[in-house]
């Protein structure tokens, strides 16, 4: 289901039907915002099918690095025949691709076949090496307004919480609606942070650090914390510097960092 990106889809659809679509499309934007949904809908449209076919090759983000072996399979498949109008590759999150894998992919992009298309995604444009980015047509995806997402929620009694946790990302909203445990985990995170912000103490810092350093939803915890603190900053309850500090911690989390130390550094400034 496409939500909020109809203009992007219609523009690329028009180019595709006219045979003018650039062979390498790079979609950038937050995780779960709808980049892959647009790519897959374009793929089925251009293939003339009602579902993803064998001539659409998927490399979805499983949390692991994209190895050079995986990209070599792209090269091998690109040299094989296909039965539909296009052979299409959908590769999620290029930020997990190492330099040697990028070099292999570059060679394929530099010598495009007219009937092969690449739909590539990344959370940020800077996650993609300039040499690879320069071979692509870049489309930036923005988060979707709560008004558009509200219709998806129907008469759900938790609609305000769902919209808060989704943060303008249709894919995340869908998971929150479909996965009860995932939604309840977000509620627990929100409550933990609300208690801490109401009475921030050193003991509270260390308690949250112990709980969330190994928590599978640490990134979601930082997202919720960011949105809550941003709201308080707009109300002049907290400084905008706190918002910038959380943003920095979110970036640091992408690297090989000590998660407990990161959380301590994040939360201790809130203790007066």
Short mmCIF file of C-alpha atoms in Angstrom, two decimals:
data_model
loop_
_atom_site.label_atom_id
_atom_site.label_comp_id
_atom_site.label_asym_id
_atom_site.label_seq_id
_atom_site.Cartn_x
_atom_site.Cartn_y
_atom_site.Cartn_z
CA UNK A 1 0.00 0.00 0.00
CA UNK A 2 1.46 3.32 -1.10
CA UNK A 3 1.01 6.19 1.37
CA UNK A 4 2.27 9.72 0.80
CA UNK A 5 4.65 9.10 -2.10
CA UNK A 6 2.19 9.12 -4.98
CA UNK A 7 3.88 12.04 -6.76
CA UNK A 8 7.23 10.25 -6.75
CA UNK A 9 5.63 7.05 -7.97
CA UNK A 10 3.67 8.77 -10.74
CA UNK A 11 6.75 10.64 -11.99
CA UNK A 12 8.90 7.51 -12.15
CA UNK A 13 6.03 5.50 -13.58
CA UNK A 14 5.69 8.01 -16.42
CA UNK A 15 9.40 7.88 -17.18
CA UNK A 16 9.36 4.09 -17.07
CA UNK A 17 6.43 3.71 -19.44
CA UNK A 18 8.13 6.12 -21.86
CA UNK A 19 11.38 4.16 -21.66
CA UNK A 20 13.19 7.16 -20.17
CA UNK A 21 13.82 5.87 -16.64
CA UNK A 22 17.47 6.07 -15.60
CA UNK A 23 18.83 2.56 -15.15
CA UNK A 24 20.04 3.20 -11.57
CA UNK A 25 17.57 4.79 -9.14
CA UNK A 26 18.77 5.66 -5.63
CA UNK A 27 16.01 6.27 -3.08
CA UNK A 28 17.12 7.99 0.12
CA UNK A 29 15.16 8.59 3.30
CA UNK A 30 14.42 7.24 6.78
CA UNK A 31 14.01 3.53 7.36
CA UNK A 32 10.44 2.24 6.76
CA UNK A 33 9.38 5.47 5.03
CA UNK A 34 8.29 3.68 1.84
CA UNK A 35 11.33 3.51 -0.45
CA UNK A 36 11.18 -0.23 -1.04
CA UNK A 37 7.40 -0.15 -1.41
CA UNK A 38 7.72 2.32 -4.29
CA UNK A 39 10.52 0.26 -5.84
CA UNK A 40 8.50 -2.97 -5.74
CA UNK A 41 5.37 -1.33 -7.11
CA UNK A 42 7.37 0.15 -9.97
CA UNK A 43 8.95 -3.24 -10.59
CA UNK A 44 5.61 -5.04 -10.92
CA UNK A 45 4.22 -2.25 -13.10
CA UNK A 46 7.16 -2.28 -15.50
CA UNK A 47 7.23 -6.08 -15.56
CA UNK A 48 3.52 -6.20 -16.33
CA UNK A 49 2.85 -8.59 -13.43
CA UNK A 50 0.62 -8.44 -10.37
CA UNK A 51 3.33 -9.63 -7.97
CA UNK A 52 7.11 -9.69 -7.62
CA UNK A 53 8.51 -12.08 -10.22
CA UNK A 54 11.66 -14.17 -10.58
CA UNK A 55 13.05 -11.40 -12.79
CA UNK A 56 12.98 -9.02 -9.82
CA UNK A 57 15.96 -9.86 -7.62
CA UNK A 58 15.75 -8.70 -4.00
CA UNK A 59 18.55 -7.95 -1.57
CA UNK A 60 16.55 -6.84 1.45
CA UNK A 61 18.16 -5.45 4.59
CA UNK A 62 18.67 -8.30 7.06
CA UNK A 63 20.96 -6.31 9.34
CA UNK A 64 24.10 -7.88 7.89
CA UNK A 65 26.71 -6.26 5.66
CA UNK A 66 26.25 -6.71 1.93
CA UNK A 67 29.18 -8.93 1.04
CA UNK A 68 31.19 -8.88 -2.15
CA UNK A 69 29.87 -12.40 -2.81
CA UNK A 70 26.29 -11.08 -2.77
CA UNK A 71 27.13 -8.36 -5.27
CA UNK A 72 28.92 -10.85 -7.51
CA UNK A 73 25.63 -12.73 -7.77
CA UNK A 74 24.15 -9.48 -9.13
CA UNK A 75 26.78 -9.43 -11.87
CA UNK A 76 26.19 -13.10 -12.68
CA UNK A 77 22.41 -12.65 -12.82
CA UNK A 78 22.76 -9.53 -14.98
CA UNK A 79 24.52 -11.64 -17.59
CA UNK A 80 21.74 -14.22 -17.69
CA UNK A 81 18.56 -14.11 -19.74
CA UNK A 82 15.17 -13.03 -18.43
CA UNK A 83 11.66 -13.57 -19.73
CA UNK A 84 9.96 -10.32 -18.71
CA UNK A 85 10.57 -6.85 -20.23
CA UNK A 86 13.12 -5.97 -17.54
CA UNK A 87 15.51 -7.60 -15.14
CA UNK A 88 15.20 -5.56 -11.95
CA UNK A 89 17.42 -5.49 -8.88
CA UNK A 90 16.17 -4.04 -5.58
CA UNK A 91 19.00 -3.54 -3.08
CA UNK A 92 18.17 -2.09 0.33
CA UNK A 93 20.40 0.06 2.53
CA UNK A 94 23.60 0.61 0.57
CA UNK A 95 25.15 1.93 3.78
CA UNK A 96 25.85 -1.69 4.76
CA UNK A 97 27.91 -2.29 1.62
CA UNK A 98 31.69 -2.46 2.01
CA UNK A 99 34.06 -0.70 -0.39
CA UNK A 100 35.07 -3.83 -2.30
CA UNK A 101 31.41 -4.70 -2.90
CA UNK A 102 30.76 -1.14 -4.11
CA UNK A 103 33.55 -1.48 -6.67
CA UNK A 104 31.98 -4.64 -8.09
CA UNK A 105 28.56 -3.00 -8.32
CA UNK A 106 30.07 0.09 -9.94
CA UNK A 107 31.32 -1.91 -12.91
CA UNK A 108 27.79 -3.15 -13.58
CA UNK A 109 26.27 0.32 -13.28
CA UNK A 110 28.90 1.82 -15.57
CA UNK A 111 27.98 -0.56 -18.40
CA UNK A 112 24.17 -0.58 -18.24
CA UNK A 113 21.95 -2.84 -20.29
CA UNK A 114 18.85 -1.08 -21.57
CA UNK A 115 16.60 -3.78 -20.10
CA UNK A 116 18.16 -3.89 -16.61
CA UNK A 117 17.07 -1.55 -13.81
CA UNK A 118 18.44 -1.00 -10.33
CA UNK A 119 16.39 0.35 -7.44
CA UNK A 120 18.80 1.10 -4.61
CA UNK A 121 17.97 2.52 -1.18
CA UNK A 122 19.88 4.26 1.60
CA UNK A 123 18.87 5.97 4.82
CA UNK A 124 20.91 9.05 3.88
CA UNK A 125 22.57 10.17 0.68
CA UNK A 126 25.89 10.44 2.52
CA UNK A 127 25.69 6.72 3.36
CA UNK A 128 26.51 6.02 -0.29
CA UNK A 129 30.03 6.49 -1.62
CA UNK A 130 30.21 9.43 -4.07
CA UNK A 131 31.51 7.20 -6.87
CA UNK A 132 28.38 5.06 -6.64
CA UNK A 133 26.02 7.96 -6.00
CA UNK A 134 27.22 9.74 -9.14
CA UNK A 135 26.00 6.82 -11.29
CA UNK A 136 22.46 7.09 -9.92
CA UNK A 137 19.44 9.31 -10.20
CA UNK A 138 18.69 10.28 -6.58
CA UNK A 139 15.17 10.70 -5.19
CA UNK A 140 14.75 11.88 -1.60
CA UNK A 141 11.81 10.46 0.37
CA UNK A 142 10.38 12.52 3.22
CA UNK A 143 8.33 11.36 6.18
CA UNK A 144 4.56 11.35 5.71
CA UNK A 145 2.15 13.63 7.56
CA UNK A 146 0.16 12.24 10.48
CA UNK A 147 -3.03 13.23 8.66
CA UNK A 148 -2.28 10.74 5.89
CA UNK A 149 -1.26 8.02 8.33
CA UNK A 150 -4.32 8.56 10.51
CA UNK A 151 -6.58 7.01 7.86
CA UNK A 152 -4.56 3.79 8.03
CA UNK A 153 -5.22 3.47 11.77
CA UNK A 154 -8.99 3.42 11.38
CA UNK A 155 -10.73 3.55 14.77
CA UNK A 156 -7.77 2.11 16.72
CA UNK A 157 -8.01 3.34 20.32
CA UNK A 158 -4.23 3.85 20.43
CA UNK A 159 -4.14 6.07 17.35
CA UNK A 160 -2.19 8.92 19.00
CA UNK A 161 0.48 6.56 20.30
CA UNK A 162 0.69 4.78 16.95
CA UNK A 163 1.28 8.05 15.13
CA UNK A 164 3.84 9.16 17.72
CA UNK A 165 5.81 5.93 17.42
CA UNK A 166 5.54 5.75 13.61
CA UNK A 167 7.12 9.21 13.21
CA UNK A 168 5.79 9.67 9.70
CA UNK A 169 6.96 6.28 8.40
CA UNK A 170 4.19 4.17 6.82
CA UNK A 171 6.15 0.92 7.01
CA UNK A 172 6.73 1.32 10.71
CA UNK A 173 3.07 2.15 11.30
CA UNK A 174 2.07 -1.04 9.51
CA UNK A 175 4.35 -3.11 11.74
CA UNK A 176 3.03 -1.39 14.87
CA UNK A 177 -0.51 -2.28 13.78
CA UNK A 178 0.31 -5.87 12.85
CA UNK A 179 2.75 -6.81 15.62
CA UNK A 180 1.25 -6.47 19.11
CA UNK A 181 4.52 -7.24 20.92
CA UNK A 182 6.38 -4.63 18.86
CA UNK A 183 3.77 -2.00 19.75
CA UNK A 184 3.76 -2.93 23.44
CA UNK A 185 7.57 -2.71 23.51
CA UNK A 186 7.27 0.88 22.25
CA UNK A 187 4.73 1.65 24.96
CA UNK A 188 7.14 0.32 27.59
CA UNK A 189 9.99 2.43 26.20
CA UNK A 190 7.78 5.52 26.21
CA UNK A 191 6.78 4.92 29.83
CA UNK A 192 10.38 4.35 30.94
CA UNK A 193 11.48 7.61 29.33
CA UNK A 194 8.49 9.54 30.69
CA UNK A 195 9.35 8.45 34.23
CA UNK A 196 13.00 9.42 33.74
CA UNK A 197 12.22 12.85 32.27
CA UNK A 198 9.78 13.56 35.10
CA UNK A 199 12.43 12.83 37.75
CA UNK A 200 15.88 12.49 36.14
CA UNK A 201 18.37 10.97 38.58
CA UNK A 202 21.78 9.36 38.35
CA UNK A 203 20.26 6.09 39.51
CA UNK A 204 17.70 6.39 36.72
CA UNK A 205 20.48 6.89 34.18
CA UNK A 206 22.25 3.71 35.21
CA UNK A 207 18.98 1.76 35.40
CA UNK A 208 18.02 2.73 31.84
CA UNK A 209 21.57 2.05 30.69
CA UNK A 210 21.52 -1.49 32.06
CA UNK A 211 18.11 -2.17 30.54
CA UNK A 212 18.67 -0.76 27.07
CA UNK A 213 22.33 -1.43 26.31
CA UNK A 214 21.37 -4.92 25.10
CA UNK A 215 17.80 -4.07 24.12
CA UNK A 216 16.92 -5.00 20.50
CA UNK A 217 14.98 -1.74 20.14
CA UNK A 218 17.71 0.64 21.30
CA UNK A 219 17.49 2.61 18.06
CA UNK A 220 13.72 2.93 18.48
CA UNK A 221 14.32 4.04 22.07
CA UNK A 222 16.53 6.87 20.80
CA UNK A 223 13.87 7.84 18.24
CA UNK A 224 11.18 8.05 20.92
CA UNK A 225 13.50 9.97 23.23
CA UNK A 226 14.37 12.38 20.43
CA UNK A 227 10.75 13.12 19.60
CA UNK A 228 9.80 13.57 23.26
CA UNK A 229 12.73 15.89 24.00
CA UNK A 230 12.13 17.82 20.78
CA UNK A 231 8.56 18.46 21.93
CA UNK A 232 9.81 19.71 25.31
CA UNK A 233 12.39 21.91 23.58
CA UNK A 234 9.72 23.52 21.40
CA UNK A 235 7.83 24.30 24.61
CA UNK A 236 11.04 25.83 26.02
CA UNK A 237 11.12 23.25 28.81
CA UNK A 238 14.48 21.96 27.55
CA UNK A 239 17.24 23.41 25.38
CA UNK A 240 17.49 22.53 21.69
CA UNK A 241 21.08 21.52 22.48
CA UNK A 242 19.61 18.38 24.05
CA UNK A 243 17.97 17.52 20.74
CA UNK A 244 21.28 17.91 18.90
CA UNK A 245 22.97 15.73 21.52
CA UNK A 246 20.49 12.90 20.90
CA UNK A 247 20.96 13.24 17.14
CA UNK A 248 24.71 12.84 17.65
CA UNK A 249 24.19 9.72 19.77
CA UNK A 250 21.97 8.24 17.07
CA UNK A 251 24.76 8.69 14.55
CA UNK A 252 27.33 7.24 16.96
CA UNK A 253 25.16 4.15 17.39
CA UNK A 254 25.82 3.22 13.75
CA UNK A 255 29.47 2.67 14.61
CA UNK A 256 31.18 0.16 16.85
CA UNK A 257 30.47 1.91 20.16
CA UNK A 258 30.05 0.89 23.78
CA UNK A 259 26.25 1.04 24.03
CA UNK A 260 26.22 1.39 27.83
CA UNK A 261 28.65 4.32 27.69
CA UNK A 262 26.65 5.90 24.88
CA UNK A 263 23.47 5.74 26.99
CA UNK A 264 25.23 7.14 30.06
CA UNK A 265 26.58 10.06 28.01
CA UNK A 266 23.13 10.58 26.51
CA UNK A 267 21.17 10.63 29.76
CA UNK A 268 23.51 12.14 32.37
CA UNK A 269 23.15 15.74 31.04
CA UNK A 270 19.45 15.56 31.94
CA UNK A 271 20.31 15.12 35.63
CA UNK A 272 20.38 18.55 37.24
#
